[in-house]
PDB file of C-alpha atoms in Angstrom:
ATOM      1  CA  UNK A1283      79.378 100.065  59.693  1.00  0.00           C
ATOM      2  CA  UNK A1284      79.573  97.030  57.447  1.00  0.00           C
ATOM      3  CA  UNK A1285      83.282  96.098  58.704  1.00  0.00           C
ATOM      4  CA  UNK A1286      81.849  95.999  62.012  1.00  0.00           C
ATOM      5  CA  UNK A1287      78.864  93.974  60.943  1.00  0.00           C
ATOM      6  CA  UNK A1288      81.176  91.535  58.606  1.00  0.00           C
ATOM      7  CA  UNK A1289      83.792  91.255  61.810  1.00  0.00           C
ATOM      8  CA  UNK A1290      80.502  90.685  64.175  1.00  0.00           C
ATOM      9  CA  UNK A1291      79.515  87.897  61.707  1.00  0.00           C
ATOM     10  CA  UNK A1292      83.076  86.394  61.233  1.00  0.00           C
ATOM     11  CA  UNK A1293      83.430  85.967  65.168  1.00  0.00           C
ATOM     12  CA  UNK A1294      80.173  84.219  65.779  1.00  0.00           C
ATOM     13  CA  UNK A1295      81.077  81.853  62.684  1.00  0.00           C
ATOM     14  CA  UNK A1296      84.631  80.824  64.134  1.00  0.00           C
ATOM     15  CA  UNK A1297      83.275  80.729  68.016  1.00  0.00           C
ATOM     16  CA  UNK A1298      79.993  78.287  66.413  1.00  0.00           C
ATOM     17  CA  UNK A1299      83.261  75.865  64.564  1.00  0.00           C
ATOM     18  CA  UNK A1300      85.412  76.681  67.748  1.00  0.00           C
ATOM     19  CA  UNK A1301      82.362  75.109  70.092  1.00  0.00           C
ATOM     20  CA  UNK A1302      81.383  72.199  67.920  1.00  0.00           C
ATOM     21  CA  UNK A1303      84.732  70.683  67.836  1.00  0.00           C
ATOM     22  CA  UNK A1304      84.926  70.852  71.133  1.00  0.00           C
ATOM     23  CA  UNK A1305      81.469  69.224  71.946  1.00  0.00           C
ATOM     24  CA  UNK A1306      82.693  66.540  69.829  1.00  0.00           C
ATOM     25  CA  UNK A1307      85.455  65.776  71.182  1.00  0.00           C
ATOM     26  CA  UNK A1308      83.434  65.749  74.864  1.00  0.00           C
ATOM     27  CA  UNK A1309      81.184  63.101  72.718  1.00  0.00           C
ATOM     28  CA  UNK A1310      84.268  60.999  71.844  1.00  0.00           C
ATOM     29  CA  UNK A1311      85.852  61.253  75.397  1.00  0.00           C
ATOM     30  CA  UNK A1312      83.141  60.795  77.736  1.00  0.00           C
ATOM     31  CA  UNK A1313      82.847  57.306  78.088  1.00  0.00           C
ATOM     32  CA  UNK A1314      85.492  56.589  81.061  1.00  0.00           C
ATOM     33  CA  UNK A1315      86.929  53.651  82.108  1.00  0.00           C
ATOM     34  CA  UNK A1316      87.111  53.906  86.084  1.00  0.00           C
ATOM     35  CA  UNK A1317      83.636  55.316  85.493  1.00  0.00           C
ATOM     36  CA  UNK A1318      82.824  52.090  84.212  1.00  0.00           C
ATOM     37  CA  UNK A1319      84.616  50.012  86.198  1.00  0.00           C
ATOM     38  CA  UNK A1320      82.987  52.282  89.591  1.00  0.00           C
ATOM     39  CA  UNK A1321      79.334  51.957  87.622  1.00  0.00           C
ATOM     40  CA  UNK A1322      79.863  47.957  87.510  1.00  0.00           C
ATOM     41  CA  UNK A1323      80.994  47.815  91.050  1.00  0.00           C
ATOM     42  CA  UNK A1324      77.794  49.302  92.144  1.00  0.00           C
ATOM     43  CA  UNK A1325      75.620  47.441  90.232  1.00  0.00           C
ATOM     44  CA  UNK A1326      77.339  43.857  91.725  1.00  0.00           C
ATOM     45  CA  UNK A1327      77.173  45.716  95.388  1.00  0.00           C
ATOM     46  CA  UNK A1328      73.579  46.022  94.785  1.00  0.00           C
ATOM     47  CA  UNK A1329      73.573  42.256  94.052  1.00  0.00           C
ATOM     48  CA  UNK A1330      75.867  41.168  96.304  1.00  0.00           C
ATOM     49  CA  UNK A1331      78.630  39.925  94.509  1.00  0.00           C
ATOM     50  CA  UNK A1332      82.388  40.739  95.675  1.00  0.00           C
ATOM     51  CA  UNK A1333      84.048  43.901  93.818  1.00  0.00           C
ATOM     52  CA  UNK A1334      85.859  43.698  90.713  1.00  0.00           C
ATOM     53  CA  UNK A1335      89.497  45.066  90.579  1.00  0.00           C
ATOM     54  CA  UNK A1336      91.368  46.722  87.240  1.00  0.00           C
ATOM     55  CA  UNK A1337      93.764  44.779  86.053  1.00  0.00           C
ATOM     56  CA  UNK A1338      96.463  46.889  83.787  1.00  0.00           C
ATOM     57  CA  UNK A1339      96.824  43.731  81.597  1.00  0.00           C
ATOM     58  CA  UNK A1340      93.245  42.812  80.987  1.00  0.00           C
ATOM     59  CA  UNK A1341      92.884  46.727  80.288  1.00  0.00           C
ATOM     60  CA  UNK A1342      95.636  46.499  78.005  1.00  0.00           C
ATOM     61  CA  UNK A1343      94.100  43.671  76.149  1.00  0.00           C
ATOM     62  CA  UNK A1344      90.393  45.652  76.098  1.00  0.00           C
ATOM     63  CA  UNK A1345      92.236  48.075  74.170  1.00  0.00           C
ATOM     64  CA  UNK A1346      94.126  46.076  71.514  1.00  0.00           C
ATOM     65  CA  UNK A1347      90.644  44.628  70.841  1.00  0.00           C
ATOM     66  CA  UNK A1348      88.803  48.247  70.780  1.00  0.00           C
ATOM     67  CA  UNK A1349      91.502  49.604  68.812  1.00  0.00           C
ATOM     68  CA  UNK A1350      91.382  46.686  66.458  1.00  0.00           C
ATOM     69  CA  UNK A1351      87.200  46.949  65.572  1.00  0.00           C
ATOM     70  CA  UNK A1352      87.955  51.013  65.594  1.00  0.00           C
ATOM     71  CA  UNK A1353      90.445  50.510  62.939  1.00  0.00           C
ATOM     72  CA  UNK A1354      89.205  47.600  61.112  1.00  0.00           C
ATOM     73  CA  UNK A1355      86.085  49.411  61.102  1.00  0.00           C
ATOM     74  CA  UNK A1356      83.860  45.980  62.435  1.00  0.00           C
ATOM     75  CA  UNK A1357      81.902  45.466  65.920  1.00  0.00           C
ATOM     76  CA  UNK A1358      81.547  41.706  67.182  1.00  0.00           C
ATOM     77  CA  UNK A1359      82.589  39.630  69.075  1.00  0.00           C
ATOM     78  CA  UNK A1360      84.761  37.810  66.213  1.00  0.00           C
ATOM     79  CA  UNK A1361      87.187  39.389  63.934  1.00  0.00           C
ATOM     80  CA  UNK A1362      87.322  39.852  60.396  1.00  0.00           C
ATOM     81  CA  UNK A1363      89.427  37.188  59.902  1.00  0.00           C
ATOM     82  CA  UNK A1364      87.918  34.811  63.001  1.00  0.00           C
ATOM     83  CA  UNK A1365      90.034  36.230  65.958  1.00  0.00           C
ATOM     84  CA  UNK A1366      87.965  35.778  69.018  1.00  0.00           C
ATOM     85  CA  UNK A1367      88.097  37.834  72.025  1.00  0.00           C
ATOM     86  CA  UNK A1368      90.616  35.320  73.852  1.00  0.00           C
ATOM     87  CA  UNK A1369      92.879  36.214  71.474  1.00  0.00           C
ATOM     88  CA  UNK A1370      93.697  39.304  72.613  1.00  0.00           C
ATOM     89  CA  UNK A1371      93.999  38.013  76.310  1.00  0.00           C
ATOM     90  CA  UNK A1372      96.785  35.710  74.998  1.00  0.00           C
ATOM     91  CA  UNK A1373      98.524  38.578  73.626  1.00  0.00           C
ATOM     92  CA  UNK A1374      99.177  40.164  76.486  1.00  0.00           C
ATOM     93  CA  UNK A1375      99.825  37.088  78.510  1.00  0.00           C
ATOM     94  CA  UNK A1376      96.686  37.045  80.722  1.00  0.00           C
ATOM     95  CA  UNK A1377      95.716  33.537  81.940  1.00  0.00           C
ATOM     96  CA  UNK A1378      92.448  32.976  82.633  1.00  0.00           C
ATOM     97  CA  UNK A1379      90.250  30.309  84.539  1.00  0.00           C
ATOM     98  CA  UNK A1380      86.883  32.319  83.562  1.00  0.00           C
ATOM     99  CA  UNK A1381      86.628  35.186  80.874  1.00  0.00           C
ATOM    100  CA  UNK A1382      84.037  37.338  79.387  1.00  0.00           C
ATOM    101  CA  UNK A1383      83.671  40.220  77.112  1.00  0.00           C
ATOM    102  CA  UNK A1384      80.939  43.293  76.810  1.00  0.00           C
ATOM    103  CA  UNK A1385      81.151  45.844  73.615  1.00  0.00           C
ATOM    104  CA  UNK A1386      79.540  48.662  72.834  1.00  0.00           C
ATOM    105  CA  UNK A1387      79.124  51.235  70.429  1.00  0.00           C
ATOM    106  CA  UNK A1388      77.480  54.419  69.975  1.00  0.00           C
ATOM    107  CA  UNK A1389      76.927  55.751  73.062  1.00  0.00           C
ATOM    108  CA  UNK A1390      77.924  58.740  74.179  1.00  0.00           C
ATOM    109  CA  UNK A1391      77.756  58.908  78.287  1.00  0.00           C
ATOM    110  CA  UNK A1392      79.470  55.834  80.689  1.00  0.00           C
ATOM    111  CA  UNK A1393      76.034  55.824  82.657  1.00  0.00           C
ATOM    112  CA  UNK A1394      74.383  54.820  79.520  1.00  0.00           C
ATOM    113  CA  UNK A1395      76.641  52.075  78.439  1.00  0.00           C
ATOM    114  CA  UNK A1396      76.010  50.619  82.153  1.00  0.00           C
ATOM    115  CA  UNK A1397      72.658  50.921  81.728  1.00  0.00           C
ATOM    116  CA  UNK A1398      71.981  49.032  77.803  1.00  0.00           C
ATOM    117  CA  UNK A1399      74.239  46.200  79.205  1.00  0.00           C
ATOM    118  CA  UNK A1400      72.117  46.098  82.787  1.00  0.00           C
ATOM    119  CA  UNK A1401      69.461  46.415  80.246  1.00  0.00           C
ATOM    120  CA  UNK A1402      70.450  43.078  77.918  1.00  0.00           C
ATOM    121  CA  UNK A1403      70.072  39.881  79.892  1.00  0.00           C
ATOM    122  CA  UNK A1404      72.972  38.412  78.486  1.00  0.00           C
ATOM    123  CA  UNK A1405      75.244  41.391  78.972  1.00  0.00           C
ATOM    124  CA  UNK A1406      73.957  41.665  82.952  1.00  0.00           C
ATOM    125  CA  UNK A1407      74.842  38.084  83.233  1.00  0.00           C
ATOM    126  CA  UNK A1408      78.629  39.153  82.560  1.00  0.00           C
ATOM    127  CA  UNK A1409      78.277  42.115  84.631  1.00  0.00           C
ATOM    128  CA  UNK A1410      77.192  40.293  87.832  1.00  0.00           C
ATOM    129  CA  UNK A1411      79.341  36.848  86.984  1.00  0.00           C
ATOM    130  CA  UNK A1412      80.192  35.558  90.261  1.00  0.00           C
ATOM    131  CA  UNK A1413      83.367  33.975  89.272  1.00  0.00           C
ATOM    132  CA  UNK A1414      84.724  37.039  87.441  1.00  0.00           C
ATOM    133  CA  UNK A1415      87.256  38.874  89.726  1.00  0.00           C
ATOM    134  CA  UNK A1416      88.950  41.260  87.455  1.00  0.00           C
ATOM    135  CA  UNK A1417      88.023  43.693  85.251  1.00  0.00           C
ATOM    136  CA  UNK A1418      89.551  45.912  81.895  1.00  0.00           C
ATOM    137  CA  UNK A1419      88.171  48.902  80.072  1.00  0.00           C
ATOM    138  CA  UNK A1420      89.148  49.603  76.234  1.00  0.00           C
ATOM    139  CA  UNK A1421      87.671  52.422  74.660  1.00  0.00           C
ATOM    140  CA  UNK A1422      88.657  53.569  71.032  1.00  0.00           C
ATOM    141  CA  UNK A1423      87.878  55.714  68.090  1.00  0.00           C
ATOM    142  CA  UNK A1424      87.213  54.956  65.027  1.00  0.00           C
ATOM    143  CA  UNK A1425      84.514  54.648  62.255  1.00  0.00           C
ATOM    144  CA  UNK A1426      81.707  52.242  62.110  1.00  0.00           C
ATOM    145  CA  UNK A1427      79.527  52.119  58.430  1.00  0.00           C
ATOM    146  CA  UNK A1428      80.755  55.951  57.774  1.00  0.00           C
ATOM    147  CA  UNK A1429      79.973  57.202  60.540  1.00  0.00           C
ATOM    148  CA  UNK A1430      82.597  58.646  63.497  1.00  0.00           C
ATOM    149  CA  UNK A1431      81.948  56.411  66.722  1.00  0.00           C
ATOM    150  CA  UNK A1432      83.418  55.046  70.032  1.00  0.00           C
ATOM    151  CA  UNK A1433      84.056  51.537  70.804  1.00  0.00           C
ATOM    152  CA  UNK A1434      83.654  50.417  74.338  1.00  0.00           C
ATOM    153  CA  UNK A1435      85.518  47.130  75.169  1.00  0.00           C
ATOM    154  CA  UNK A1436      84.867  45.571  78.459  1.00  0.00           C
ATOM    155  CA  UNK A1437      86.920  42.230  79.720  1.00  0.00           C
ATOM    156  CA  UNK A1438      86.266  40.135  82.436  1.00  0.00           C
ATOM    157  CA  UNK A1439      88.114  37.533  84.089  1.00  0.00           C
ATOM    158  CA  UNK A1440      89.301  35.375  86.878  1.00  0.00           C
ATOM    159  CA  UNK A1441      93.191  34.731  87.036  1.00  0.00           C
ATOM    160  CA  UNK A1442      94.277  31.158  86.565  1.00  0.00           C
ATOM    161  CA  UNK A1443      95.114  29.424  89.321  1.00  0.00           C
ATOM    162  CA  UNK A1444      97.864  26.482  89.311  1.00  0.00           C
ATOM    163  CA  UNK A1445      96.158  23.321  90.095  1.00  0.00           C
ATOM    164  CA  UNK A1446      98.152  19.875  91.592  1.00  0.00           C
ATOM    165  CA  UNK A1447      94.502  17.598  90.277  1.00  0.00           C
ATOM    166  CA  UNK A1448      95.799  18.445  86.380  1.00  0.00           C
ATOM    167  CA  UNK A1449      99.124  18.349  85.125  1.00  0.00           C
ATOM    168  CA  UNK A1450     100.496  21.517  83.398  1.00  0.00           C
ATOM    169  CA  UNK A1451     100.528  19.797  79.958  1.00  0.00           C
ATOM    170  CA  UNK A1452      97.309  18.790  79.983  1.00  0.00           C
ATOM    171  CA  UNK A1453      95.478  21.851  81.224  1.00  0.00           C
ATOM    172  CA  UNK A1454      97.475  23.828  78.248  1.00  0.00           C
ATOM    173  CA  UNK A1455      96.280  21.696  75.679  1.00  0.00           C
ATOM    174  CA  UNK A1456      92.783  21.526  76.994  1.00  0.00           C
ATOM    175  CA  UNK A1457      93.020  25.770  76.986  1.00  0.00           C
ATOM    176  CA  UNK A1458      94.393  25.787  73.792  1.00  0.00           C
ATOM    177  CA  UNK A1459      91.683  23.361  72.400  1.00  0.00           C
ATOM    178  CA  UNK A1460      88.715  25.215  74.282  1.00  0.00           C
ATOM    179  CA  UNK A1461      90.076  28.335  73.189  1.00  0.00           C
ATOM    180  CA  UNK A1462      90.357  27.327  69.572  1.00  0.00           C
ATOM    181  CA  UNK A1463      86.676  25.874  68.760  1.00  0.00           C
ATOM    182  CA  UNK A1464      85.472  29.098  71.075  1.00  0.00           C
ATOM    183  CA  UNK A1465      83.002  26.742  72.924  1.00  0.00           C
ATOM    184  CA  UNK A1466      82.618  26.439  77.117  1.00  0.00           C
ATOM    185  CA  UNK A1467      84.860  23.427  77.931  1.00  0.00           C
ATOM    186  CA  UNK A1468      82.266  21.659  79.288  1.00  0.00           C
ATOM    187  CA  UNK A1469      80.221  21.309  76.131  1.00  0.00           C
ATOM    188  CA  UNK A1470      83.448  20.488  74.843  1.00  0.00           C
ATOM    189  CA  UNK A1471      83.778  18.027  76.598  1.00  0.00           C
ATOM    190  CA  UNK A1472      80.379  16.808  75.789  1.00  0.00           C
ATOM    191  CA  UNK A1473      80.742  16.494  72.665  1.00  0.00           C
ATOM    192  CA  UNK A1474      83.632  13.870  73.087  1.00  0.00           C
ATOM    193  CA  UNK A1475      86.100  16.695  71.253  1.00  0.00           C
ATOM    194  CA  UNK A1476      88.553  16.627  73.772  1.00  0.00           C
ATOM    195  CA  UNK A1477      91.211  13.335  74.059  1.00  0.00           C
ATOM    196  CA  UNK A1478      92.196  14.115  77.462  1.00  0.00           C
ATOM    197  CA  UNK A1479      88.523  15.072  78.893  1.00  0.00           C
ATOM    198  CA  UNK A1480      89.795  12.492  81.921  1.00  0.00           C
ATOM    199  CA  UNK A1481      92.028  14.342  83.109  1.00  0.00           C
ATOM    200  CA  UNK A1482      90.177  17.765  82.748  1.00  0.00           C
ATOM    201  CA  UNK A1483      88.580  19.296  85.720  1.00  0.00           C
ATOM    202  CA  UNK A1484      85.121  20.479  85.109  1.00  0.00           C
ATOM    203  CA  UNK A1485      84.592  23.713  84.564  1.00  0.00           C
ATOM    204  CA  UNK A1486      88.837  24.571  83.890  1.00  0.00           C
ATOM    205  CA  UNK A1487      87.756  26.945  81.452  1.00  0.00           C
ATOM    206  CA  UNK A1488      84.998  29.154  81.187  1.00  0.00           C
ATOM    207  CA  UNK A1489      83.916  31.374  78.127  1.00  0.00           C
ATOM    208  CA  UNK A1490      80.888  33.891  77.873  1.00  0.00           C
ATOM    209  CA  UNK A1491      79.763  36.295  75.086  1.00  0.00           C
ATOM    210  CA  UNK A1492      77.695  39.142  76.560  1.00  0.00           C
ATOM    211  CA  UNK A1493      76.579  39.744  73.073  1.00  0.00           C
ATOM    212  CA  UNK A1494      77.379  43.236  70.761  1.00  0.00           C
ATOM    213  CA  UNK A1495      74.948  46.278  72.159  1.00  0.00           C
ATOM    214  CA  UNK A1496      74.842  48.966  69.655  1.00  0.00           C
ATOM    215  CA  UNK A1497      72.684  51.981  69.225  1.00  0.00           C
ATOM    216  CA  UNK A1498      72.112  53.790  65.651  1.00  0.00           C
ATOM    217  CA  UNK A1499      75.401  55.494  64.732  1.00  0.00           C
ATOM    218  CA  UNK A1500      75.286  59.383  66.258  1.00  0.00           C
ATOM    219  CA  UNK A1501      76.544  61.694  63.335  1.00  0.00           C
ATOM    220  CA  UNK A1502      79.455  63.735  64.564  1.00  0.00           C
ATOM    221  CA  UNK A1503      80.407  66.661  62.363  1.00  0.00           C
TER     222      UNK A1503
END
């Protein structure tokens, strides 16, 4: 009678350990990034702005940055060591007329990360951006102040487009330059930073920060 009883006990203890890894691992993997991307299309349907379309390489670059904060163990919009988010577009060769970037962190359903950043003005003003035309999703693992989390990455951008009003060497630099200081080119050029501001068109370059939306860590076992 005991055996039984001891073998009763055993099973419920390894089906209990069996069942909570698995529910964490649902936790971890059910933030999805055509979820997203459908989730975002809906909301700029609503508001009648043209759909967004995945890009592979803006994706790619979404996850190098989500990957990066997941192991670096760090959630902004600026790295450690003062990468900004248009760093990781260069590194995967993306060129960009506008660009913006959502994270988030914490969250553990795609219809709630939709709904903080529809929630945060400056996060909606990303989302329904109506010069944005493509789109890219990084999601990552990782642990943020001790605690296992997910990091949600989300780029946004409009393809460069080849212009015959600014030469080639000239809208580089001016990219390069904007890029650098972090700033929109046109207070940029405001400030009288840029040499060349002559030759720039207005608005060449466009840069927005949807901010960092976080919730308290959620403990996973």
């Amino acid at each position: 009678m005991l055996i039984f009883l001891f073998l009763f006990i055993l099973a419920i203890f390894l089906f209990s350990k069996i069942n909570l890894s698995f529910n964490s691992k649902n936790i971890l993997a059910s933030i999805i990034q055509s979820v997203l991307v459908d989730m975002t299309n809906e909301d700029r349907n609503i508001n009648n702005l043209k759909q967004l379309q995945m890009n592979p390489a803006l994706s790619q670059a979404a996850k190098l940055k989500a990957e990066d904060m997941a192991t670096r163990g760090y959630f902004s919009h600026k790295s450690p060591d003062g990468l900004l988010p248009w760093y990781w577009f260069d590194k995967v060769g993306y060129d960009y007329e506008y660009a913006g970037e959502n994270l988030a962190l914490n969250f553990g359903e795609s219809s709630e990360v939709e709904k903080a950043w529809m929630n945060s003005p400056a996060h909606k003003a990303n989302l329904l951006h109506e010069k944005y035309s493509e789109i890219g999703i990084g999601i990552a693992e990782g642990e943020y102040q001790g605690q296992k989390t997910i990091f949600v990455v989300q780029f946004f951008a409009s393809p460069a487009v080849a212009s015959a009003k600014v030469g080639s060497s000239a809208k580089t630099s001016a990219i390069k330059t904007s890029r650098k200081y972090g700033r929109l080119a046109s207070s940029v050029l405001e400030a009288g930073l840029l040499p060349f501001k002559g030759a720039l068109e207005k608005k060449i370059l466009e840069k927005s920060l949807g901010g960092s939306f976080g919730q308290p860590p959620v403990v996973l076992p």
